[in-house]
Amino acid sequence: MVRDATRDWVKREVSPIIEDYCQRAEFPTQLVNGLGEIGAFGPYIPAEYGGAGLDQMSYGLMMQEIERGDSGVRSTCSVQSSLVMYPIFAYGSEEQRKKYLSKLATGEWMGCFGLTEPDHGSNPGGMISNFKDIGDHYLLNGAKMWISNAPFADVAVVWAKNEEGRIHGLIVERGMEGFTTPETHNKWSLRASATGELIFDNVKVPKENLLPNKSGLGAPLGCLDSARYGIAWGAIGVAMDCYDTALRYSKERIQFGKPIASFQLQQKKLAEMITEITKAQMLTWRLGQLKNEGRATSAQVSMAKRNNVDMALKIGREARQMLGGMGITGEYSIMRHMMNMESVVTYEGTHDIHLLITGMDVTGIPAFK
Ligand SMILES: Cc1cc2nc3c(=O)[nH]c(=O)nc-3n(C[C@H](O)[C@H](O)[C@H](O)COP(=O)(O)OP(=O)(O)OC[C@H]3O[C@@H](n4cnc5c(N)ncnc54)[C@H](O)[C@@H]3O)c2cc1C
């Protein structure tokens, strides 16, 4: 039910407009209310805090269907759900939960998540953003880069070090003096998602805005686990849309007097695509079961994110070739998906970093430091 309802909504609201927004490099803000209404913001956050109270499988299927529409729209949902609502729910005080979660669930407030810095991407633990205790408030300084939703976010969950060098999460609100969010332009990828910087110049953050219940690098990494799980599902949506498009086109396109689907080389592509999609679905479905039971490990999430995004990238490329010249136009979704996946393969841990996490999991030896 969740899958079908989300699919219908995406077909109706996202598919007809997304190419145009992507071409213009603009986030379709008119989708926000509808995303709130279908429960795409905080699907697994309990209903008492405004979330949809669904299980992890439903969350995954929603991300699959939304990314089938566009990775930029799914990114907005992932950030809002797993990188803003989740840390406030899991690490926040009861007052913080009450103040922020229901407004974030409806989309009345939009959030962003500031971890990456200009000089610290794959190595967020090296961050230099910092805050000092000035008696009745904290003073926050530093800068974050590549932040999804930053240009329009009302609240930012920001990770910074205290005077002892310990990482904490702080909720920073738009309008606080010294806090600016310049937009990043000229992206060739994820064009329907707004990306920007977060700049903190002596920002006075009230003490009640510190997330009290978890600190250290494990806190932001816990949020990333949840978002990466959603990405593993989302990438399947991209692959399915590319596969469906290529299958349909190949049955209709006539060359040498026959549909191109009748040639063995084209069938090989389609057969391999559906095999890879099915394998990714099985991997992710099992991971969803483990998540529901509270048994999924970070390394398992890394394996699924890496595998499924790589699979979607490869399927996008094959599918695009099956459409010949038409494949490069905006008449079809494939090229937009392919370009989007270049961001998805990099953010939330790059392809290589996830491989090293799997390597560490099986050998016990971290090869990335
Ligand atoms: C569109 C977009 C949206 C994003 N949204 C957000 C967001 O909302 N919030 C946020 O905090 N961040 C966000 N990011 C940032 C993203 O998470 C980082 O880009 C990513 O973690 C990689 O960091 P980097 O770009 O600095 O690359 P680097 O860390 O500089 O890596 C460059 C290359 O070196 C490789 N590399 C690095 N270290 C090692 C190593 N030890 N061993 C082997 N290879 C290594 C990497 O795999 C990569 O190929 C976003 C990025 C993009 C592109």
Coordinates of C-alpha atoms and ligand atoms in Angstrom, one line a residue:
M1 CA 0.0 0.0 0.0
V2 CA 2.8 2.4 1.0
R3 CA 4.7 1.6 -2.2
D4 CA 1.7 2.0 -4.5
A5 CA 0.4 5.2 -2.8
T6 CA 3.8 6.8 -3.1
R7 CA 4.2 5.7 -6.7
D8 CA 0.9 7.2 -7.6
W9 CA 1.8 10.5 -5.9
V10 CA 5.2 10.6 -7.6
K11 CA 3.6 10.0 -11.0
R12 CA 1.0 12.7 -10.5
E13 CA 3.1 15.4 -8.7
V14 CA 6.8 14.8 -9.5
S15 CA 7.1 13.2 -13.0
P16 CA 5.3 15.9 -15.0
I17 CA 7.4 18.8 -13.6
I18 CA 10.8 17.4 -12.6
E19 CA 12.6 17.7 -15.9
D20 CA 11.8 21.4 -16.1
Y21 CA 13.0 22.1 -12.6
C22 CA 16.1 20.1 -13.1
Q23 CA 16.9 21.9 -16.4
R24 CA 16.4 25.3 -14.5
A25 CA 18.4 24.0 -11.5
E26 CA 15.6 24.8 -9.1
F27 CA 14.1 22.9 -6.2
P28 CA 10.3 22.4 -6.7
T29 CA 9.2 24.0 -3.4
Q30 CA 5.5 23.3 -4.2
L31 CA 6.1 19.6 -3.5
V32 CA 6.9 20.2 0.2
N33 CA 3.3 20.2 1.5
G34 CA 2.4 17.1 -0.4
L35 CA 5.6 15.3 0.8
G36 CA 4.5 16.2 4.3
E37 CA 1.0 14.9 3.7
I38 CA 2.1 11.5 2.3
G39 CA 4.4 11.0 5.3
A40 CA 7.7 11.3 3.5
F41 CA 9.1 13.5 6.2
G42 CA 9.9 11.2 9.2
P43 CA 8.1 8.1 8.0
Y44 CA 9.5 6.0 10.9
I45 CA 9.2 8.8 13.5
P46 CA 6.4 8.0 16.0
A47 CA 3.0 9.5 15.3
E48 CA 3.0 11.3 18.7
Y49 CA 5.8 13.6 17.3
G50 CA 4.1 14.1 13.9
G51 CA 5.9 11.2 12.1
A52 CA 4.1 8.5 10.1
G53 CA 5.0 5.8 12.6
L54 CA 5.8 3.3 9.8
D55 CA 8.4 0.5 9.8
Q56 CA 11.8 0.5 8.1
M57 CA 10.5 -1.4 5.1
S58 CA 7.8 1.2 4.4
Y59 CA 10.4 4.0 4.8
G60 CA 12.6 2.2 2.3
L61 CA 9.8 1.7 -0.2
M62 CA 8.9 5.3 0.0
M63 CA 12.4 6.4 -0.8
Q64 CA 12.5 3.9 -3.7
E65 CA 9.4 5.4 -5.2
I66 CA 10.4 9.0 -4.6
E67 CA 13.8 8.5 -6.1
R68 CA 12.2 6.8 -9.1
G69 CA 10.9 10.3 -9.7
D70 CA 14.1 12.1 -8.9
S71 CA 17.1 11.7 -6.6
G72 CA 17.0 15.4 -5.7
V73 CA 13.5 15.1 -4.2
R74 CA 14.5 11.9 -2.4
S75 CA 17.5 13.7 -1.0
T76 CA 15.3 16.4 0.5
C77 CA 13.2 13.7 2.2
S78 CA 16.3 11.8 3.4
V79 CA 17.8 15.0 4.9
Q80 CA 14.5 16.0 6.5
S81 CA 13.8 12.5 7.9
S82 CA 17.1 10.9 8.8
L83 CA 19.5 13.8 9.2
V84 CA 17.3 16.4 10.9
M85 CA 14.2 14.7 12.5
Y86 CA 16.1 11.5 13.5
P87 CA 18.9 13.3 15.5
I88 CA 16.3 15.6 17.2
F89 CA 14.2 12.5 18.0
A90 CA 17.1 10.2 19.0
Y91 CA 19.5 12.7 20.7
G92 CA 17.3 15.6 21.5
S93 CA 15.5 16.7 24.7
E94 CA 11.7 16.3 25.0
E95 CA 11.4 20.1 24.6
Q96 CA 13.4 19.9 21.4
R97 CA 11.2 17.1 20.1
K98 CA 8.0 19.0 20.9
K99 CA 9.3 22.2 19.4
Y100 CA 10.6 20.9 16.1
L101 CA 9.4 17.5 15.0
S102 CA 5.8 18.1 14.2
K103 CA 6.6 21.2 12.1
L104 CA 9.3 19.3 10.3
A105 CA 6.9 16.4 9.6
T106 CA 4.5 18.6 7.8
G107 CA 7.2 20.6 6.0
E108 CA 6.2 23.8 7.7
W109 CA 9.8 23.9 8.6
M110 CA 12.5 22.5 6.4
G111 CA 15.9 21.3 7.8
C112 CA 19.4 20.7 6.7
F113 CA 22.4 18.7 8.1
G114 CA 25.8 20.3 8.4
L115 CA 28.7 17.8 8.7
T116 CA 30.9 18.2 5.7
E117 CA 33.4 21.1 5.7
P118 CA 35.6 22.6 2.9
D119 CA 38.7 20.7 4.2
H120 CA 36.9 17.7 5.8
G121 CA 34.7 15.5 3.6
S122 CA 35.5 11.8 4.0
N123 CA 37.2 12.6 7.3
P124 CA 34.5 14.5 9.2
G125 CA 36.2 13.8 12.5
G126 CA 38.8 16.4 11.5
M127 CA 36.2 19.2 11.4
I128 CA 37.2 22.7 12.6
S129 CA 33.8 24.2 13.2
N130 CA 33.7 24.9 16.9
F131 CA 31.7 26.4 19.8
K132 CA 32.6 28.0 23.1
D133 CA 30.6 28.2 26.3
I134 CA 30.1 32.0 26.9
G135 CA 28.0 31.6 30.1
D136 CA 24.4 32.0 29.0
H137 CA 24.9 30.8 25.3
Y138 CA 27.3 29.1 22.9
L139 CA 29.4 31.0 20.3
L140 CA 29.6 29.0 17.1
N141 CA 32.2 29.6 14.4
G142 CA 33.1 27.7 11.2
A143 CA 31.8 26.7 7.8
K144 CA 30.0 23.7 6.2
M145 CA 30.0 22.9 2.5
W146 CA 27.8 20.8 0.1
I147 CA 24.8 21.1 2.4
S148 CA 21.5 19.8 0.8
N149 CA 18.5 22.1 1.5
A150 CA 20.8 24.8 3.0
P151 CA 19.6 27.7 0.9
F152 CA 16.0 27.4 2.1
A153 CA 16.3 25.5 5.4
D154 CA 14.6 27.0 8.5
V155 CA 16.7 24.9 10.9
A156 CA 20.2 23.3 10.6
V157 CA 21.5 20.4 12.7
V158 CA 25.1 21.4 12.8
W159 CA 28.0 19.3 14.1
A160 CA 30.8 21.2 15.8
K161 CA 33.5 20.6 18.4
N162 CA 33.4 22.1 21.9
E163 CA 36.5 23.4 23.7
E164 CA 37.6 19.9 24.6
G165 CA 37.4 18.8 21.0
R166 CA 34.3 16.7 21.4
I167 CA 31.7 16.7 18.6
H168 CA 28.2 17.8 19.5
G169 CA 25.0 18.5 17.5
L170 CA 23.5 22.0 17.7
I171 CA 20.2 23.2 16.3
V172 CA 20.8 26.5 14.5
E173 CA 17.9 28.6 13.3
R174 CA 17.6 30.8 10.3
G175 CA 17.7 34.4 11.4
M176 CA 20.3 33.9 14.1
E177 CA 22.8 36.7 13.7
G178 CA 26.0 35.7 11.9
F179 CA 24.4 32.6 10.2
T180 CA 24.3 32.7 6.4
T181 CA 23.6 30.0 3.7
P182 CA 24.9 30.9 0.3
E183 CA 23.8 28.7 -2.6
T184 CA 26.2 26.5 -4.6
H185 CA 25.6 27.0 -8.3
N186 CA 26.6 25.3 -11.6
K187 CA 26.1 21.7 -10.5
W188 CA 25.6 19.2 -13.3
S189 CA 24.1 16.7 -10.9
L190 CA 21.2 16.8 -8.4
R191 CA 20.0 20.0 -10.1
A192 CA 16.5 19.8 -8.7
S193 CA 18.0 19.9 -5.1
A194 CA 19.3 23.1 -3.6
T195 CA 22.8 22.8 -2.2
G196 CA 24.7 25.4 -0.2
E197 CA 27.1 26.4 2.4
L198 CA 26.5 27.1 6.1
I199 CA 28.6 29.9 7.5
F200 CA 28.8 30.7 11.2
D201 CA 30.4 33.9 12.2
N202 CA 30.2 34.3 16.0
V203 CA 26.6 32.9 16.0
K204 CA 25.0 33.0 19.5
V205 CA 23.3 29.6 19.9
P206 CA 21.0 29.3 23.0
K207 CA 22.2 26.5 25.3
E208 CA 18.8 24.7 25.0
N209 CA 19.7 24.1 21.3
L210 CA 22.5 21.6 22.0
L211 CA 21.4 18.0 21.4
P212 CA 22.0 16.6 24.9
N213 CA 21.7 12.8 24.5
K214 CA 24.6 11.8 22.3
S215 CA 28.0 13.3 21.4
G216 CA 31.1 12.2 19.5
L217 CA 31.5 11.2 15.8
G218 CA 29.1 8.3 16.4
A219 CA 26.2 10.8 16.7
P220 CA 26.3 12.1 13.1
L221 CA 27.3 8.7 11.8
G222 CA 24.2 7.2 13.4
C223 CA 22.1 9.7 11.3
L224 CA 24.0 8.8 8.2
D225 CA 23.3 5.1 8.7
S226 CA 19.6 5.8 8.5
A227 CA 20.0 8.0 5.5
R228 CA 22.3 5.6 3.7
Y229 CA 19.7 2.8 4.2
G230 CA 17.1 5.0 2.5
I231 CA 19.6 5.7 -0.4
A232 CA 20.1 1.9 -0.9
W233 CA 16.4 1.7 -1.6
G234 CA 16.3 4.9 -3.6
A235 CA 18.9 3.7 -6.0
I236 CA 16.7 0.7 -6.8
G237 CA 14.0 3.2 -7.8
V238 CA 16.4 4.9 -10.2
A239 CA 17.4 1.5 -11.7
M240 CA 13.8 0.4 -12.1
D241 CA 12.9 3.6 -13.9
C242 CA 15.8 3.3 -16.3
Y243 CA 15.1 -0.4 -16.9
D244 CA 11.3 0.3 -17.5
T245 CA 12.1 3.1 -19.9
A246 CA 14.6 1.0 -21.9
L247 CA 12.3 -2.0 -22.0
R248 CA 9.4 0.1 -23.3
Y249 CA 11.5 1.9 -25.8
S250 CA 13.2 -1.2 -27.1
K251 CA 9.8 -2.8 -27.9
E252 CA 8.7 0.3 -29.8
R253 CA 11.9 1.3 -31.6
I254 CA 12.1 -0.4 -35.0
Q255 CA 15.5 -0.8 -36.7
F256 CA 16.3 -3.3 -39.5
G257 CA 12.6 -3.9 -39.7
K258 CA 12.3 -5.2 -36.2
P259 CA 11.9 -3.9 -32.6
I260 CA 15.4 -3.5 -31.2
A261 CA 14.2 -5.6 -28.2
S262 CA 14.3 -8.6 -30.6
F263 CA 18.1 -8.4 -30.9
Q264 CA 20.1 -10.6 -28.6
L265 CA 22.5 -7.8 -27.5
Q266 CA 19.6 -5.7 -26.3
Q267 CA 18.0 -8.6 -24.5
K268 CA 21.3 -9.3 -22.8
K269 CA 21.3 -5.8 -21.4
L270 CA 17.7 -6.1 -20.2
A271 CA 18.2 -9.5 -18.7
E272 CA 21.3 -8.4 -16.8
M273 CA 19.5 -5.2 -15.6
I274 CA 16.6 -7.1 -14.1
T275 CA 18.9 -9.6 -12.6
E276 CA 20.9 -6.9 -10.8
I277 CA 17.8 -5.1 -9.7
T278 CA 16.4 -8.3 -8.2
K279 CA 19.7 -9.0 -6.4
A280 CA 19.7 -5.4 -5.0
Q281 CA 16.1 -5.8 -3.9
M282 CA 16.9 -9.0 -2.0
L283 CA 19.9 -7.4 -0.3
T284 CA 17.9 -4.3 0.7
W285 CA 14.8 -6.3 1.7
R286 CA 16.9 -8.4 4.1
L287 CA 18.6 -5.3 5.4
G288 CA 15.1 -3.8 6.1
Q289 CA 14.2 -6.9 8.1
L290 CA 17.4 -6.5 10.2
K291 CA 16.6 -2.8 10.6
N292 CA 13.1 -3.6 11.9
E293 CA 14.6 -6.0 14.4
G294 CA 17.3 -3.5 15.4
R295 CA 20.0 -5.8 14.2
A296 CA 21.4 -4.1 11.1
T297 CA 25.0 -3.0 11.4
S298 CA 26.6 0.1 9.9
A299 CA 28.8 -2.1 7.7
Q300 CA 25.7 -3.9 6.3
V301 CA 24.2 -0.5 5.5
S302 CA 27.5 0.5 3.8
M303 CA 27.5 -2.6 1.7
A304 CA 23.9 -2.0 0.5
K305 CA 24.4 1.7 -0.3
R306 CA 27.6 1.0 -2.2
N307 CA 26.2 -1.9 -4.2
N308 CA 22.9 -0.4 -5.1
V309 CA 24.2 3.0 -6.2
D310 CA 26.9 1.3 -8.3
M311 CA 24.2 -1.0 -9.8
A312 CA 21.9 2.0 -10.6
L313 CA 24.8 3.9 -12.2
K314 CA 25.7 1.0 -14.4
I315 CA 22.0 0.3 -15.4
G316 CA 21.5 4.0 -16.2
R317 CA 24.5 3.9 -18.6
E318 CA 23.3 0.7 -20.3
A319 CA 19.7 2.0 -20.5
R320 CA 20.8 5.3 -22.0
Q321 CA 22.7 3.5 -24.8
M322 CA 19.6 1.5 -25.6
L323 CA 17.8 4.7 -26.4
G324 CA 20.4 5.8 -28.8
G325 CA 20.4 9.6 -29.4
M326 CA 17.0 9.9 -27.7
G327 CA 18.7 8.8 -24.5
I328 CA 20.6 12.0 -24.0
T329 CA 17.5 14.2 -24.2
G330 CA 15.2 15.4 -21.4
E331 CA 12.3 13.6 -23.2
Y332 CA 13.3 10.6 -21.1
S333 CA 14.4 10.5 -17.5
I334 CA 17.6 8.3 -17.9
M335 CA 20.2 11.0 -18.4
R336 CA 18.9 13.0 -15.5
H337 CA 19.0 9.9 -13.3
M338 CA 22.6 9.2 -14.5
M339 CA 23.8 12.7 -13.6
N340 CA 22.0 12.5 -10.2
M341 CA 23.7 9.3 -9.4
E342 CA 27.1 11.0 -9.7
S343 CA 26.2 12.9 -6.5
V344 CA 24.6 9.9 -4.8
V345 CA 27.7 7.8 -5.4
T346 CA 29.7 10.5 -3.6
Y347 CA 27.6 11.8 -0.8
E348 CA 26.9 10.0 2.5
G349 CA 30.2 8.3 2.1
T350 CA 31.9 7.8 -1.2
H351 CA 31.9 4.5 -3.1
D352 CA 35.5 3.9 -2.1
I353 CA 35.0 4.8 1.6
H354 CA 32.1 2.3 1.8
L355 CA 34.3 -0.4 0.3
L356 CA 36.9 0.4 3.0
I357 CA 34.2 0.1 5.6
T358 CA 33.4 -3.4 4.3
G359 CA 37.1 -4.2 4.2
M360 CA 37.4 -3.1 7.8
D361 CA 34.4 -5.2 8.8
V362 CA 35.8 -8.4 7.3
T363 CA 39.5 -7.9 8.3
G364 CA 39.2 -5.8 11.5
I365 CA 41.8 -3.5 10.0
P366 CA 40.9 0.1 9.0
A367 CA 42.6 0.9 5.7
F368 CA 41.4 4.5 5.5
K369 CA 43.6 6.0 8.2
Ligands
LIG1 C1 25.1 17.2 -4.1 C2 25.7 16.9 -2.8 C3 25.0 17.1 -1.6 C4 25.5 16.9 -0.3 N1 24.8 17.0 0.8 C5 25.4 17.0 2.0 C6 24.7 17.3 3.2 O1 23.5 17.6 3.2 N2 25.3 17.4 4.4 C7 26.7 17.1 4.5 O2 27.2 17.2 5.6 N3 27.4 16.8 3.4 C8 26.8 16.7 2.2 N4 27.5 16.4 1.0 C9 28.9 16.2 1.1 C10 29.4 14.7 0.9 O3 29.0 13.9 1.9 C11 30.9 14.7 0.6 O4 31.1 15.3 -0.7 C12 31.5 13.3 0.7 O5 31.5 12.9 2.0 C13 32.9 13.3 0.1 O6 33.7 14.3 0.7 P1 34.6 15.3 -0.3 O7 33.7 15.8 -1.4 O8 35.2 16.3 0.5 O9 35.6 14.3 -1.0 P2 37.0 13.8 -0.3 O10 36.8 13.3 1.0 O11 38.0 14.9 -0.6 O12 37.4 12.6 -1.3 C14 37.9 12.7 -2.6 C15 38.2 11.3 -3.1 O13 39.2 10.7 -2.3 C16 38.8 9.5 -1.8 N5 39.3 9.3 -0.4 C17 39.2 10.1 0.6 N6 39.8 9.5 1.7 C18 40.3 8.3 1.3 C19 40.9 7.2 2.0 N7 41.2 7.3 3.3 N8 41.2 6.1 1.2 C20 40.9 6.1 -0.1 N9 40.3 7.0 -0.8 C21 39.9 8.2 -0.1 C22 37.2 9.5 -1.8 O14 36.7 8.2 -1.9 C23 37.0 10.4 -3.1 O15 37.0 9.6 -4.2 C24 26.9 16.5 -0.3 C25 27.7 16.4 -1.4 C26 27.1 16.6 -2.7 C27 27.9 16.4 -3.9

